[in-house]
mmCIF file with all atom_site columns, C-alpha atoms in Angstrom:
data_model
loop_
_atom_site.group_PDB
_atom_site.id
_atom_site.type_symbol
_atom_site.label_atom_id
_atom_site.label_alt_id
_atom_site.label_comp_id
_atom_site.label_asym_id
_atom_site.label_entity_id
_atom_site.label_seq_id
_atom_site.pdbx_PDB_ins_code
_atom_site.Cartn_x
_atom_site.Cartn_y
_atom_site.Cartn_z
_atom_site.occupancy
_atom_site.B_iso_or_equiv
_atom_site.pdbx_formal_charge
_atom_site.auth_seq_id
_atom_site.auth_comp_id
_atom_site.auth_asym_id
_atom_site.auth_atom_id
_atom_site.pdbx_PDB_model_num
ATOM 1   C CA . UNK A 1 1   ? 9.888   -7.992  -9.586  1.00 51.00 ? 981  UNK A CA 1
ATOM 2   C CA . UNK A 1 2   ? 7.105   -9.467  -7.461  1.00 52.00 ? 982  UNK A CA 1
ATOM 3   C CA . UNK A 1 3   ? 8.540   -12.266 -5.264  1.00 49.00 ? 983  UNK A CA 1
ATOM 4   C CA . UNK A 1 4   ? 7.173   -15.804 -5.534  1.00 46.00 ? 984  UNK A CA 1
ATOM 5   C CA . UNK A 1 5   ? 4.656   -17.276 -3.115  1.00 47.00 ? 985  UNK A CA 1
ATOM 6   C CA . UNK A 1 6   ? 5.868   -17.760 0.454   1.00 47.00 ? 986  UNK A CA 1
ATOM 7   C CA . UNK A 1 7   ? 4.576   -19.587 3.469   1.00 45.00 ? 987  UNK A CA 1
ATOM 8   C CA . UNK A 1 8   ? 3.625   -17.265 6.297   1.00 45.00 ? 988  UNK A CA 1
ATOM 9   C CA . UNK A 1 9   ? 1.509   -17.313 9.448   1.00 46.00 ? 989  UNK A CA 1
ATOM 10  C CA . UNK A 1 10  ? -1.785  -15.501 9.918   1.00 52.00 ? 990  UNK A CA 1
ATOM 11  C CA . UNK A 1 11  ? -4.121  -16.011 12.862  1.00 50.00 ? 991  UNK A CA 1
ATOM 12  C CA . UNK A 1 12  ? -1.925  -18.876 14.047  1.00 52.00 ? 992  UNK A CA 1
ATOM 13  C CA . UNK A 1 13  ? -2.125  -20.867 10.798  1.00 54.00 ? 993  UNK A CA 1
ATOM 14  C CA . UNK A 1 14  ? 0.541   -21.542 8.190   1.00 45.00 ? 994  UNK A CA 1
ATOM 15  C CA . UNK A 1 15  ? -0.596  -20.449 4.766   1.00 65.00 ? 995  UNK A CA 1
ATOM 16  C CA . UNK A 1 16  ? 0.822   -19.673 1.350   1.00 86.00 ? 996  UNK A CA 1
ATOM 17  C CA . UNK A 1 17  ? 0.732   -16.004 0.438   1.00 91.00 ? 997  UNK A CA 1
ATOM 18  C CA . UNK A 1 18  ? 1.375   -14.350 -2.906  1.00 94.00 ? 998  UNK A CA 1
ATOM 19  C CA . UNK A 1 19  ? 1.918   -10.788 -4.067  1.00 95.00 ? 999  UNK A CA 1
ATOM 20  C CA . UNK A 1 20  ? 0.104   -9.589  -7.155  1.00 94.00 ? 1000 UNK A CA 1
ATOM 21  C CA . UNK A 1 21  ? -1.187  -6.390  -8.675  1.00 95.00 ? 1001 UNK A CA 1
ATOM 22  C CA . UNK A 1 22  ? -4.878  -5.565  -8.643  1.00 95.00 ? 1002 UNK A CA 1
ATOM 23  C CA . UNK A 1 23  ? -5.556  -4.959  -12.315 1.00 94.00 ? 1003 UNK A CA 1
ATOM 24  C CA . UNK A 1 24  ? -9.209  -6.000  -12.436 1.00 95.00 ? 1004 UNK A CA 1
ATOM 25  C CA . UNK A 1 25  ? -12.288 -4.475  -10.877 1.00 96.00 ? 1005 UNK A CA 1
ATOM 26  C CA . UNK A 1 26  ? -13.236 -7.783  -9.200  1.00 94.00 ? 1006 UNK A CA 1
ATOM 27  C CA . UNK A 1 27  ? -9.969  -7.838  -7.270  1.00 94.00 ? 1007 UNK A CA 1
ATOM 28  C CA . UNK A 1 28  ? -10.414 -4.213  -6.232  1.00 96.00 ? 1008 UNK A CA 1
ATOM 29  C CA . UNK A 1 29  ? -13.939 -4.996  -5.018  1.00 96.00 ? 1009 UNK A CA 1
ATOM 30  C CA . UNK A 1 30  ? -12.571 -7.975  -3.056  1.00 94.00 ? 1010 UNK A CA 1
ATOM 31  C CA . UNK A 1 31  ? -10.096 -5.663  -1.318  1.00 96.00 ? 1011 UNK A CA 1
ATOM 32  C CA . UNK A 1 32  ? -12.598 -2.949  -0.334  1.00 97.00 ? 1012 UNK A CA 1
ATOM 33  C CA . UNK A 1 33  ? -13.105 -4.157  3.258   1.00 96.00 ? 1013 UNK A CA 1
ATOM 34  C CA . UNK A 1 34  ? -9.353  -4.223  3.820   1.00 97.00 ? 1014 UNK A CA 1
ATOM 35  C CA . UNK A 1 35  ? -8.782  -0.763  2.316   1.00 97.00 ? 1015 UNK A CA 1
ATOM 36  C CA . UNK A 1 36  ? -11.625 0.567   4.465   1.00 97.00 ? 1016 UNK A CA 1
ATOM 37  C CA . UNK A 1 37  ? -9.573  -0.326  7.567   1.00 96.00 ? 1017 UNK A CA 1
ATOM 38  C CA . UNK A 1 38  ? -7.128  2.365   6.405   1.00 95.00 ? 1018 UNK A CA 1
ATOM 39  C CA . UNK A 1 39  ? -9.546  4.699   4.619   1.00 96.00 ? 1019 UNK A CA 1
ATOM 40  C CA . UNK A 1 40  ? -12.864 4.615   6.545   1.00 95.00 ? 1020 UNK A CA 1
ATOM 41  C CA . UNK A 1 41  ? -14.125 7.602   4.536   1.00 95.00 ? 1021 UNK A CA 1
ATOM 42  C CA . UNK A 1 42  ? -14.646 5.246   1.550   1.00 95.00 ? 1022 UNK A CA 1
ATOM 43  C CA . UNK A 1 43  ? -18.378 4.788   1.985   1.00 93.00 ? 1023 UNK A CA 1
ATOM 44  C CA . UNK A 1 44  ? -18.936 2.059   -0.620  1.00 96.00 ? 1024 UNK A CA 1
ATOM 45  C CA . UNK A 1 45  ? -17.092 -0.542  -2.656  1.00 96.00 ? 1025 UNK A CA 1
ATOM 46  C CA . UNK A 1 46  ? -18.240 1.191   -5.829  1.00 95.00 ? 1026 UNK A CA 1
ATOM 47  C CA . UNK A 1 47  ? -16.791 4.518   -4.641  1.00 95.00 ? 1027 UNK A CA 1
ATOM 48  C CA . UNK A 1 48  ? -13.481 2.720   -4.035  1.00 97.00 ? 1028 UNK A CA 1
ATOM 49  C CA . UNK A 1 49  ? -13.529 1.239   -7.547  1.00 97.00 ? 1029 UNK A CA 1
ATOM 50  C CA . UNK A 1 50  ? -14.269 4.645   -9.062  1.00 96.00 ? 1030 UNK A CA 1
ATOM 51  C CA . UNK A 1 51  ? -11.377 6.245   -7.153  1.00 96.00 ? 1031 UNK A CA 1
ATOM 52  C CA . UNK A 1 52  ? -9.071  3.378   -8.184  1.00 97.00 ? 1032 UNK A CA 1
ATOM 53  C CA . UNK A 1 53  ? -10.079 3.777   -11.848 1.00 97.00 ? 1033 UNK A CA 1
ATOM 54  C CA . UNK A 1 54  ? -9.420  7.528   -11.742 1.00 97.00 ? 1034 UNK A CA 1
ATOM 55  C CA . UNK A 1 55  ? -6.119  7.218   -9.880  1.00 97.00 ? 1035 UNK A CA 1
ATOM 56  C CA . UNK A 1 56  ? -4.928  4.558   -12.349 1.00 96.00 ? 1036 UNK A CA 1
ATOM 57  C CA . UNK A 1 57  ? -4.983  7.244   -15.044 1.00 96.00 ? 1037 UNK A CA 1
ATOM 58  C CA . UNK A 1 58  ? -2.361  9.021   -12.887 1.00 95.00 ? 1038 UNK A CA 1
ATOM 59  C CA . UNK A 1 59  ? -0.130  5.952   -12.579 1.00 96.00 ? 1039 UNK A CA 1
ATOM 60  C CA . UNK A 1 60  ? -1.545  4.565   -9.309  1.00 98.00 ? 1040 UNK A CA 1
ATOM 61  C CA . UNK A 1 61  ? -1.013  0.825   -8.792  1.00 97.00 ? 1041 UNK A CA 1
ATOM 62  C CA . UNK A 1 62  ? -2.389  -1.435  -6.074  1.00 97.00 ? 1042 UNK A CA 1
ATOM 63  C CA . UNK A 1 63  ? -0.211  -4.322  -4.949  1.00 97.00 ? 1043 UNK A CA 1
ATOM 64  C CA . UNK A 1 64  ? -1.892  -6.914  -2.752  1.00 96.00 ? 1044 UNK A CA 1
ATOM 65  C CA . UNK A 1 65  ? -0.689  -9.728  -0.552  1.00 96.00 ? 1045 UNK A CA 1
ATOM 66  C CA . UNK A 1 66  ? -3.132  -12.617 -1.012  1.00 94.00 ? 1046 UNK A CA 1
ATOM 67  C CA . UNK A 1 67  ? -3.908  -15.795 0.876   1.00 91.00 ? 1047 UNK A CA 1
ATOM 68  C CA . UNK A 1 68  ? -6.011  -17.626 -1.685  1.00 89.00 ? 1048 UNK A CA 1
ATOM 69  C CA . UNK A 1 69  ? -8.800  -15.229 -2.620  1.00 87.00 ? 1049 UNK A CA 1
ATOM 70  C CA . UNK A 1 70  ? -8.423  -13.148 0.545   1.00 90.00 ? 1050 UNK A CA 1
ATOM 71  C CA . UNK A 1 71  ? -6.261  -9.995  0.488   1.00 93.00 ? 1051 UNK A CA 1
ATOM 72  C CA . UNK A 1 72  ? -4.185  -9.675  3.676   1.00 95.00 ? 1052 UNK A CA 1
ATOM 73  C CA . UNK A 1 73  ? -2.397  -6.462  2.771   1.00 97.00 ? 1053 UNK A CA 1
ATOM 74  C CA . UNK A 1 74  ? -2.505  -3.635  0.239   1.00 97.00 ? 1054 UNK A CA 1
ATOM 75  C CA . UNK A 1 75  ? 0.017   -1.103  -0.983  1.00 97.00 ? 1055 UNK A CA 1
ATOM 76  C CA . UNK A 1 76  ? -1.114  1.670   -3.316  1.00 97.00 ? 1056 UNK A CA 1
ATOM 77  C CA . UNK A 1 77  ? 1.677   3.640   -4.970  1.00 98.00 ? 1057 UNK A CA 1
ATOM 78  C CA . UNK A 1 78  ? 2.719   5.697   -7.975  1.00 97.00 ? 1058 UNK A CA 1
ATOM 79  C CA . UNK A 1 79  ? 5.963   6.836   -9.578  1.00 97.00 ? 1059 UNK A CA 1
ATOM 80  C CA . UNK A 1 80  ? 6.563   10.572  -9.351  1.00 97.00 ? 1060 UNK A CA 1
ATOM 81  C CA . UNK A 1 81  ? 9.320   12.962  -10.279 1.00 96.00 ? 1061 UNK A CA 1
ATOM 82  C CA . UNK A 1 82  ? 10.096  16.367  -8.794  1.00 95.00 ? 1062 UNK A CA 1
ATOM 83  C CA . UNK A 1 83  ? 12.973  18.763  -8.183  1.00 96.00 ? 1063 UNK A CA 1
ATOM 84  C CA . UNK A 1 84  ? 13.341  17.804  -4.516  1.00 93.00 ? 1064 UNK A CA 1
ATOM 85  C CA . UNK A 1 85  ? 13.576  14.012  -4.826  1.00 95.00 ? 1065 UNK A CA 1
ATOM 86  C CA . UNK A 1 86  ? 14.116  13.222  -8.489  1.00 95.00 ? 1066 UNK A CA 1
ATOM 87  C CA . UNK A 1 87  ? 12.311  10.041  -9.584  1.00 97.00 ? 1067 UNK A CA 1
ATOM 88  C CA . UNK A 1 88  ? 10.668  8.274   -6.628  1.00 97.00 ? 1068 UNK A CA 1
ATOM 89  C CA . UNK A 1 89  ? 7.883   5.923   -5.590  1.00 97.00 ? 1069 UNK A CA 1
ATOM 90  C CA . UNK A 1 90  ? 5.235   7.573   -3.440  1.00 97.00 ? 1070 UNK A CA 1
ATOM 91  C CA . UNK A 1 91  ? 3.223   5.154   -1.283  1.00 97.00 ? 1071 UNK A CA 1
ATOM 92  C CA . UNK A 1 92  ? -0.333  6.484   -1.005  1.00 96.00 ? 1072 UNK A CA 1
ATOM 93  C CA . UNK A 1 93  ? -1.782  3.572   0.949   1.00 97.00 ? 1073 UNK A CA 1
ATOM 94  C CA . UNK A 1 94  ? -0.331  0.755   3.054   1.00 97.00 ? 1074 UNK A CA 1
ATOM 95  C CA . UNK A 1 95  ? -2.513  -1.503  5.171   1.00 96.00 ? 1075 UNK A CA 1
ATOM 96  C CA . UNK A 1 96  ? -2.359  -4.995  6.650   1.00 96.00 ? 1076 UNK A CA 1
ATOM 97  C CA . UNK A 1 97  ? -5.538  -6.666  7.876   1.00 95.00 ? 1077 UNK A CA 1
ATOM 98  C CA . UNK A 1 98  ? -5.885  -5.991  11.604  1.00 94.00 ? 1078 UNK A CA 1
ATOM 99  C CA . UNK A 1 99  ? -6.033  -9.737  12.348  1.00 92.00 ? 1079 UNK A CA 1
ATOM 100 C CA . UNK A 1 100 ? -2.690  -10.335 10.602  1.00 90.00 ? 1080 UNK A CA 1
ATOM 101 C CA . UNK A 1 101 ? -0.492  -7.489  11.844  1.00 90.00 ? 1081 UNK A CA 1
ATOM 102 C CA . UNK A 1 102 ? 2.929   -8.014  13.467  1.00 90.00 ? 1082 UNK A CA 1
ATOM 103 C CA . UNK A 1 103 ? 3.458   -11.242 11.505  1.00 92.00 ? 1083 UNK A CA 1
ATOM 104 C CA . UNK A 1 104 ? 5.806   -10.028 8.772   1.00 92.00 ? 1084 UNK A CA 1
ATOM 105 C CA . UNK A 1 105 ? 3.248   -9.129  6.107   1.00 94.00 ? 1085 UNK A CA 1
ATOM 106 C CA . UNK A 1 106 ? 3.993   -5.397  6.240   1.00 94.00 ? 1086 UNK A CA 1
ATOM 107 C CA . UNK A 1 107 ? 7.689   -6.135  5.809   1.00 95.00 ? 1087 UNK A CA 1
ATOM 108 C CA . UNK A 1 108 ? 6.873   -8.332  2.802   1.00 94.00 ? 1088 UNK A CA 1
ATOM 109 C CA . UNK A 1 109 ? 4.922   -5.499  1.166   1.00 95.00 ? 1089 UNK A CA 1
ATOM 110 C CA . UNK A 1 110 ? 7.622   -2.938  1.954   1.00 95.00 ? 1090 UNK A CA 1
ATOM 111 C CA . UNK A 1 111 ? 10.328  -5.220  0.541   1.00 96.00 ? 1091 UNK A CA 1
ATOM 112 C CA . UNK A 1 112 ? 8.277   -5.627  -2.641  1.00 96.00 ? 1092 UNK A CA 1
ATOM 113 C CA . UNK A 1 113 ? 7.787   -1.849  -2.890  1.00 96.00 ? 1093 UNK A CA 1
ATOM 114 C CA . UNK A 1 114 ? 11.521  -1.213  -2.443  1.00 96.00 ? 1094 UNK A CA 1
ATOM 115 C CA . UNK A 1 115 ? 12.367  -3.769  -5.150  1.00 96.00 ? 1095 UNK A CA 1
ATOM 116 C CA . UNK A 1 116 ? 9.735   -2.333  -7.479  1.00 95.00 ? 1096 UNK A CA 1
ATOM 117 C CA . UNK A 1 117 ? 11.030  1.206   -6.929  1.00 96.00 ? 1097 UNK A CA 1
ATOM 118 C CA . UNK A 1 118 ? 14.556  0.120   -7.861  1.00 96.00 ? 1098 UNK A CA 1
ATOM 119 C CA . UNK A 1 119 ? 13.282  -1.740  -10.936 1.00 96.00 ? 1099 UNK A CA 1
ATOM 120 C CA . UNK A 1 120 ? 11.418  1.417   -12.016 1.00 96.00 ? 1100 UNK A CA 1
ATOM 121 C CA . UNK A 1 121 ? 14.608  3.481   -11.796 1.00 96.00 ? 1101 UNK A CA 1
ATOM 122 C CA . UNK A 1 122 ? 13.638  5.341   -8.637  1.00 97.00 ? 1102 UNK A CA 1
ATOM 123 C CA . UNK A 1 123 ? 16.166  6.559   -6.106  1.00 94.00 ? 1103 UNK A CA 1
ATOM 124 C CA . UNK A 1 124 ? 13.711  6.968   -3.204  1.00 96.00 ? 1104 UNK A CA 1
ATOM 125 C CA . UNK A 1 125 ? 10.557  5.625   -1.628  1.00 96.00 ? 1105 UNK A CA 1
ATOM 126 C CA . UNK A 1 126 ? 8.403   8.192   0.194   1.00 96.00 ? 1106 UNK A CA 1
ATOM 127 C CA . UNK A 1 127 ? 5.182   8.096   2.187   1.00 94.00 ? 1107 UNK A CA 1
ATOM 128 C CA . UNK A 1 128 ? 3.235   10.213  4.629   1.00 93.00 ? 1108 UNK A CA 1
ATOM 129 C CA . UNK A 1 129 ? 2.101   8.979   8.027   1.00 91.00 ? 1109 UNK A CA 1
ATOM 130 C CA . UNK A 1 130 ? -0.392  10.690  10.302  1.00 89.00 ? 1110 UNK A CA 1
ATOM 131 C CA . UNK A 1 131 ? 1.224   12.462  13.249  1.00 91.00 ? 1111 UNK A CA 1
ATOM 132 C CA . UNK A 1 132 ? -0.747  10.321  15.709  1.00 90.00 ? 1112 UNK A CA 1
ATOM 133 C CA . UNK A 1 133 ? 0.188   7.000   14.063  1.00 91.00 ? 1113 UNK A CA 1
ATOM 134 C CA . UNK A 1 134 ? 2.984   6.045   16.479  1.00 92.00 ? 1114 UNK A CA 1
ATOM 135 C CA . UNK A 1 135 ? 2.764   2.324   15.668  1.00 91.00 ? 1115 UNK A CA 1
ATOM 136 C CA . UNK A 1 136 ? 3.084   3.101   11.980  1.00 91.00 ? 1116 UNK A CA 1
ATOM 137 C CA . UNK A 1 137 ? 6.061   5.363   12.653  1.00 92.00 ? 1117 UNK A CA 1
ATOM 138 C CA . UNK A 1 138 ? 7.825   2.567   14.554  1.00 94.00 ? 1118 UNK A CA 1
ATOM 139 C CA . UNK A 1 139 ? 7.151   0.159   11.677  1.00 92.00 ? 1119 UNK A CA 1
ATOM 140 C CA . UNK A 1 140 ? 8.508   2.607   9.086   1.00 93.00 ? 1120 UNK A CA 1
ATOM 141 C CA . UNK A 1 141 ? 11.664  3.221   11.123  1.00 92.00 ? 1121 UNK A CA 1
ATOM 142 C CA . UNK A 1 142 ? 12.223  -0.548  11.356  1.00 94.00 ? 1122 UNK A CA 1
ATOM 143 C CA . UNK A 1 143 ? 11.894  -0.706  7.561   1.00 93.00 ? 1123 UNK A CA 1
ATOM 144 C CA . UNK A 1 144 ? 14.684  1.835   7.133   1.00 93.00 ? 1124 UNK A CA 1
ATOM 145 C CA . UNK A 1 145 ? 12.560  4.924   6.445   1.00 92.00 ? 1125 UNK A CA 1
ATOM 146 C CA . UNK A 1 146 ? 13.446  8.174   8.167   1.00 94.00 ? 1126 UNK A CA 1
ATOM 147 C CA . UNK A 1 147 ? 11.251  11.134  9.037   1.00 92.00 ? 1127 UNK A CA 1
ATOM 148 C CA . UNK A 1 148 ? 12.802  13.864  6.885   1.00 91.00 ? 1128 UNK A CA 1
ATOM 149 C CA . UNK A 1 149 ? 10.045  16.494  6.682   1.00 90.00 ? 1129 UNK A CA 1
ATOM 150 C CA . UNK A 1 150 ? 6.668   17.539  7.990   1.00 88.00 ? 1130 UNK A CA 1
ATOM 151 C CA . UNK A 1 151 ? 3.750   17.421  5.566   1.00 86.00 ? 1131 UNK A CA 1
ATOM 152 C CA . UNK A 1 152 ? 1.516   20.515  5.797   1.00 90.00 ? 1132 UNK A CA 1
ATOM 153 C CA . UNK A 1 153 ? -1.997  20.710  4.416   1.00 90.00 ? 1133 UNK A CA 1
ATOM 154 C CA . UNK A 1 154 ? -5.188  22.748  4.593   1.00 95.00 ? 1134 UNK A CA 1
ATOM 155 C CA . UNK A 1 155 ? -8.734  22.513  3.353   1.00 93.00 ? 1135 UNK A CA 1
ATOM 156 C CA . UNK A 1 156 ? -9.612  25.133  0.768   1.00 96.00 ? 1136 UNK A CA 1
ATOM 157 C CA . UNK A 1 157 ? -12.879 27.069  1.081   1.00 95.00 ? 1137 UNK A CA 1
#
């Protein structure tokens, strides 16, 4: 379901970009700096790889938008099923390199996620966004997502 390579602009240059899954540790290591833009609490590339390996056992997949050997965007997701939503894709992580934002790369990743969700027999795509992430909220609305609930959480002692 992953679309073929496309020409796109990044930092003012035309380049060919491709979507592909990160299935090897080397690719995950290559994407650490990008993921850290979204998840600054990841204190090392090795910690990221260990989390990725563990989450893979729970169905987590990382889809990356590449320009050559450089990842421009990442989408981490998993298929879930519950009584509220039925079968759905939950997007854990979505990030575009800060130098390449507002150039269509986020839309490309979202389109790929929507297509993948349909191919996997899912009826919904869900994600959480921080309350203070107004730019992210605007992007998600433009992609057709609606705010349908508040997500509550707490740290346990």
